[in-house]
XYZ file of C-alpha atoms in Angstrom:
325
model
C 11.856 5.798 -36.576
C 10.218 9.241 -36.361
C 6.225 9.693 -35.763
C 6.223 10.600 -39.759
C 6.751 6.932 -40.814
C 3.419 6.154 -39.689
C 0.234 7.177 -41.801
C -2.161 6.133 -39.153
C -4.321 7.648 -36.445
C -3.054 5.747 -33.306
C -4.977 7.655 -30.722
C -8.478 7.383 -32.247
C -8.726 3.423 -31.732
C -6.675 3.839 -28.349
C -9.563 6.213 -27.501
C -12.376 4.445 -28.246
C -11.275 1.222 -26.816
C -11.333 3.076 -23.180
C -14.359 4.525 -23.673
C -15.912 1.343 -24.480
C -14.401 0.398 -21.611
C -15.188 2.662 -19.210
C -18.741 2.796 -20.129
C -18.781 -0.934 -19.764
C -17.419 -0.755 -16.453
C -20.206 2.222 -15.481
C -23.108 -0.154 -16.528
C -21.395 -2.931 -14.652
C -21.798 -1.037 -11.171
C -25.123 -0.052 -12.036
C -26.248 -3.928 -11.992
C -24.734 -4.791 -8.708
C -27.487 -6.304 -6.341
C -28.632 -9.315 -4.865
C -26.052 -11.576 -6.044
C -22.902 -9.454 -5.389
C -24.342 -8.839 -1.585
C -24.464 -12.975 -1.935
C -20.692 -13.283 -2.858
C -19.692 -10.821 -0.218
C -21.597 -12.604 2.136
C -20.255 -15.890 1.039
C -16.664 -14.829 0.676
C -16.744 -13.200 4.334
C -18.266 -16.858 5.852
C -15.232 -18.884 4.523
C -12.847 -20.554 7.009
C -10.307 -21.270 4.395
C -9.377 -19.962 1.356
C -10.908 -17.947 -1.932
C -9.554 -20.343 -4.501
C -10.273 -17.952 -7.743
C -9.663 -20.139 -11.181
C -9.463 -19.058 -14.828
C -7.538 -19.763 -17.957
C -5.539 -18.362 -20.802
C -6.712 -14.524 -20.167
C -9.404 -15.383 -17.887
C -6.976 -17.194 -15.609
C -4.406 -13.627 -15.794
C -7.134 -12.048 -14.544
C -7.690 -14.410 -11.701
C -3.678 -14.710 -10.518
C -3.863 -10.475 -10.396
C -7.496 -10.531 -8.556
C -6.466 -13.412 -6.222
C -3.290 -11.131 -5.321
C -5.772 -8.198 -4.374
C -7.373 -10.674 -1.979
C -4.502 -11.678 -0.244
C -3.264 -8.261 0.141
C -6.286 -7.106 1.554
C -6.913 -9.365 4.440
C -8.716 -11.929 2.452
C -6.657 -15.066 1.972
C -6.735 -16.094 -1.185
C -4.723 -18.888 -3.559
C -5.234 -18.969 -7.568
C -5.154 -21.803 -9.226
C -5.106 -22.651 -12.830
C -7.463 -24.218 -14.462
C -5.670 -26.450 -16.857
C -2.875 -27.062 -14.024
C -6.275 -28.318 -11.531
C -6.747 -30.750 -14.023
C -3.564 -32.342 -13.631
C -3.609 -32.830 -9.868
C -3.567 -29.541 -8.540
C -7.426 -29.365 -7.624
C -6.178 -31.748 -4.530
C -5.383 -28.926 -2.591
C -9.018 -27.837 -2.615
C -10.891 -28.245 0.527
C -14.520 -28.010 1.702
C -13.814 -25.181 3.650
C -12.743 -23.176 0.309
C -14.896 -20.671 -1.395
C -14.427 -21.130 -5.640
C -14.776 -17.933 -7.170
C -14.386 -19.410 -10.945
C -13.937 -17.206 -14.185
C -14.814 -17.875 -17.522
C -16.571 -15.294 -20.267
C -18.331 -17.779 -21.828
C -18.650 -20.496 -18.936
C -17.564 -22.899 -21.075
C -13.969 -23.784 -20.881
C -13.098 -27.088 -21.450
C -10.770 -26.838 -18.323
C -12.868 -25.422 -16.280
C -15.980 -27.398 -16.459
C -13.586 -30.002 -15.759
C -13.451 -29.016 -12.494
C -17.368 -28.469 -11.617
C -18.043 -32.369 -10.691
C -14.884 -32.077 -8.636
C -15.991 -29.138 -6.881
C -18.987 -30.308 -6.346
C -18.010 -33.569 -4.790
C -15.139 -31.736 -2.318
C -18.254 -28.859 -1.244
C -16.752 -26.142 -1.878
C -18.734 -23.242 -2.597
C -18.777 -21.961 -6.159
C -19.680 -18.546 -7.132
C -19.087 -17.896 -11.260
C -17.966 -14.828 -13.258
C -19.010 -15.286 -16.588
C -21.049 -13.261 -18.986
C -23.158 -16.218 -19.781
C -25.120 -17.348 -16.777
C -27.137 -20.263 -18.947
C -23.632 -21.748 -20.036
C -22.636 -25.049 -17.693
C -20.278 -22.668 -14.860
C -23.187 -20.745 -14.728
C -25.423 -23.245 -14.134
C -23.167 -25.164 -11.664
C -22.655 -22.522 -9.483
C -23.786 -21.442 -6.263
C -24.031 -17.663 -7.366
C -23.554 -16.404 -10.581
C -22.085 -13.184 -11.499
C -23.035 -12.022 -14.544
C -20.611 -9.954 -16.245
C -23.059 -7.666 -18.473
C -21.563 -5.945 -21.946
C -22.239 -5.352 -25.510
C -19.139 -6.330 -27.244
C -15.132 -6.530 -26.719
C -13.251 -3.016 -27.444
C -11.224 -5.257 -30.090
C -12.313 -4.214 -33.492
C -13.217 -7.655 -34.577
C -14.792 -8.051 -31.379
C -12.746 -11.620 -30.743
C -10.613 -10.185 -28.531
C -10.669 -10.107 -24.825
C -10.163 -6.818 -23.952
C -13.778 -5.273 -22.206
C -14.782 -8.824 -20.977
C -11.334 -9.080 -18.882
C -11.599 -5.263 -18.033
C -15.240 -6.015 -16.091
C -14.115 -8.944 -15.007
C -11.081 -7.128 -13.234
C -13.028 -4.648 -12.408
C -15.454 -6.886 -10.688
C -12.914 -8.734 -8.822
C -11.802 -5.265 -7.532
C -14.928 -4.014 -6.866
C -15.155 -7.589 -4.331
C -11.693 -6.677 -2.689
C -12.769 -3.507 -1.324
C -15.988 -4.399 -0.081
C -14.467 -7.145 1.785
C -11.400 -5.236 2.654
C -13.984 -2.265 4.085
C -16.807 -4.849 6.048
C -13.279 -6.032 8.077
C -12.067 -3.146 8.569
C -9.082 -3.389 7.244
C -6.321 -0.039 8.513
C -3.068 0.999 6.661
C -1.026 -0.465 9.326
C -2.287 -3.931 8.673
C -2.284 -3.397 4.920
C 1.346 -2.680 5.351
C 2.174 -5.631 7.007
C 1.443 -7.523 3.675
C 3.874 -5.136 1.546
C 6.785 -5.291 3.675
C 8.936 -4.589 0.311
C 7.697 -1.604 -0.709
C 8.006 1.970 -0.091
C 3.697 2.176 1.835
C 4.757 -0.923 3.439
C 8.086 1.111 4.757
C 6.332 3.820 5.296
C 3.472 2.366 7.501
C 5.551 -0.112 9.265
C 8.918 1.551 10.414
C 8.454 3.609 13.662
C 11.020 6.725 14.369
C 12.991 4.649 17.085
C 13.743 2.188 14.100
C 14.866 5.168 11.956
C 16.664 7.329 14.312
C 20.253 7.605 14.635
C 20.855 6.162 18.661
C 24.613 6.287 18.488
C 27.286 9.284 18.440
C 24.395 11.690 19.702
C 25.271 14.827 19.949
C 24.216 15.279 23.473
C 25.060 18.450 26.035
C 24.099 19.586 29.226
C 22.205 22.365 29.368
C 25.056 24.386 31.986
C 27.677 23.804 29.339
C 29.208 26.600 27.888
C 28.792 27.205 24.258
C 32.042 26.945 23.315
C 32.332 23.524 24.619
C 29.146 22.388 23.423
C 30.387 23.613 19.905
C 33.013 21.180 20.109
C 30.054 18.166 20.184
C 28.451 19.726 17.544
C 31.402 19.979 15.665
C 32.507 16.605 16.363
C 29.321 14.713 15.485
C 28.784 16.572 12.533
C 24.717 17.218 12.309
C 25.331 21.172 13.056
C 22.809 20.673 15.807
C 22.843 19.936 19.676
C 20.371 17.921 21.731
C 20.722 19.781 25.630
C 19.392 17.880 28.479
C 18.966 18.737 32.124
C 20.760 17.232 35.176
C 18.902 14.377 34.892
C 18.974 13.459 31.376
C 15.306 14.381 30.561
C 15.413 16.788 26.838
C 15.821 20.736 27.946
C 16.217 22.256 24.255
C 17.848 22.154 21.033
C 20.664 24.433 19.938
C 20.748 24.525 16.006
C 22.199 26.335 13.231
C 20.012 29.234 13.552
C 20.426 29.404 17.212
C 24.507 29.372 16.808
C 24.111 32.663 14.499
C 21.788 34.393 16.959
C 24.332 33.654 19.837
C 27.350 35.187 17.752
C 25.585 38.318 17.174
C 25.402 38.912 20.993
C 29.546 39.103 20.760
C 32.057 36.687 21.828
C 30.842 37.145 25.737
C 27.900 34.447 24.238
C 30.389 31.657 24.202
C 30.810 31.455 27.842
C 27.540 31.373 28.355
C 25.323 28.152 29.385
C 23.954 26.428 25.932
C 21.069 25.919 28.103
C 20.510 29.872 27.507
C 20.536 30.201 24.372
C 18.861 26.719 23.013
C 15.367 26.754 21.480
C 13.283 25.957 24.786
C 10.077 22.948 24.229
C 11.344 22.012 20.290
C 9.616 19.651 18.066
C 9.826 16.042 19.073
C 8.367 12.454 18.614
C 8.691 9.670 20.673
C 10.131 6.582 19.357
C 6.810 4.833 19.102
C 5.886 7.585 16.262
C 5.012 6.414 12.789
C 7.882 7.191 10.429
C 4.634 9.031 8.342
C 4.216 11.364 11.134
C 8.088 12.314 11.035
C 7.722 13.212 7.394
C 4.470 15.552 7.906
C 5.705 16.982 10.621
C 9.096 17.654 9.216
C 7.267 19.013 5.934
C 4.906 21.108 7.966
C 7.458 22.826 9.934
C 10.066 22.932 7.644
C 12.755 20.903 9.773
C 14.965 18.371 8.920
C 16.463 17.160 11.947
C 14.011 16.424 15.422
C 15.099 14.280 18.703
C 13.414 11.074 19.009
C 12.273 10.942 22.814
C 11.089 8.263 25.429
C 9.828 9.352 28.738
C 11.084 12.547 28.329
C 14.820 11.874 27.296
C 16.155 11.854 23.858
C 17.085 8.171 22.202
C 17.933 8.926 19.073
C 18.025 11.700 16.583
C 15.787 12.057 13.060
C 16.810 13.979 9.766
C 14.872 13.605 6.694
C 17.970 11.981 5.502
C 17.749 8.957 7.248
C 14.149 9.049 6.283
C 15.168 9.134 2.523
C 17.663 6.235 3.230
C 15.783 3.695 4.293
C 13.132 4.454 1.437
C 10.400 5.967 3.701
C 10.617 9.103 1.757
């Protein structure tokens, strides 16, 4: 089916419905105040969980904005309305903070729940564009979700309404997330899976390559040390001193420089001709700092060091293998 089988304007409606959008998401920030510093305030004082509730497209948004929470050092749990009903409200506790969405506030589901929440003592802070509706008025702090109409034509749809409300539940996240503090490291730790979580987690001793090093002494004679380099296959040579501790690196570049002295160069020491003080990390390193630094000084293979003796070696292969890069 080709683009010509369609006499209709597809962009126009696509555009307006995100400008509606957006500009209902502008207004929105401009009405923060009092009762968002509230929330905040609330949501930071809870011992147990944020328990956020919706349902049918109300309750989507509260399963993605619950998820936010969690992964940003706000436990959270969402529950479904119409499932709370049914026996699932048991696991709410007094401890809890209810952060409770409904447009119009008056969800048969959900006002279900207000006596029960209100007899366990949780707190209850609403999302709703109706703060005179019965969530509104059971709540502890109502946010008021402020917009003309829905970016649906008919304006029946939920489309702007679940866009603030998203927004909103966003806009919550960070706050929280930037009060505690919150660093990349510790963000990580709740996306173990995925490539930030990889990326923020793995350190360069976890990375590295520790076995079949290809390790030389730095008195060796070149030809002899060509025979490790050869024989571990990286084209490059960690040299260390008589005591183990890193003395240089002989690479690629350093192998052509030595042949254009002559032959005489493969008697000589490797420790001679090796790139003196070369770009390390220690194993602690960040597998983020490898990349950078590889990137910024356009190597692909470093020694991973500890106390001054190479443990393993790096290449931005290994980096791209275990989904870092």
């Amino acid at each position: 089916m080709s683009p010509a089988d369609f006499d209709f304007d597809f962009v126009a409606p696509g555009r307006r419905a995100l400008l509606a959008e957006g500009a209902a998401v502008s207004a929105l920030a401009e009405t923060l105040g009092e009762d968002f510093q509230r929330t905040c305030e609330a949501l930071c004082s809870v011992t147990g969980r944020i328990v956020v509730t919706g349902v049918g497209k109300s309750g989507h948004i509260a399963a993605k904005i619950a998820a936010t929470f969690s992964s940003t050092g706000s436990p959270a749990q969402f529950l479904h309305a119409a499932e709370a009903a049914h026996g699932d409200i048991g696991a709410l506790r007094s401890d809890d903070a209810v952060l409770a969405l409904s447009n119009s506030g008056s969800s048969d589901e959900l006002t279900a729940l207000l006596p029960v929440i209100a007899e366990v003592g949780s707190a209850l802070i609403a999302v709703t564009a109706s703060p005179d509706s019965p969530l509104g008025k059971a709540a502890d702090i109502c946010l008021r979700l402020h917009y003309d109409a829905e970016a649906c034509p008919n304006n029946l749809s939920p489309t702007t309404s679940t866009t603030l409300a998203l927004a909103l539940g966003d806009a919550l996240a960070v706050a929280l997330m930037e009060h505690r503090g919150l660093t990349p490291e510790e963000f990580a730790r709740a996306h173990p899976a995925g490539r930030l979580g990889r990326r923020l987690l793995y350190r360069c001793g976890d990375v590295c390559r520790r076995e079949g090093l290809p390790l030389t002494g730095s008195d060796t004679p070149l030809s002899e040390a060509l025979v490790t380099m050869s024989g571990c296959g990286f084209g490059f040579a960690i040299v260390c001193d008589s005591g183990g501790a890193l003395f240089g690196v002989f690479s690629d570049g350093d192998l052509r420089r030595a042949l254009q002295r002559g032959a005489e160069s493969l008697r000589t020491p490797i420790g001679a001709l090796c790139t003196r003080s070369p770009v390390t990390l220690p194993a602690s390193a960040l597998a983020t700092e490898a990349i950078e630094l590889m990137e910024r000084r356009q190597i692909y293979t470093l020694p991973v060091v500890e106390d001054g003796a190479p443990v393993g070696l790096l290449t931005m292969h290994d980096l791209v293998q275990r989904g870092v890069v």
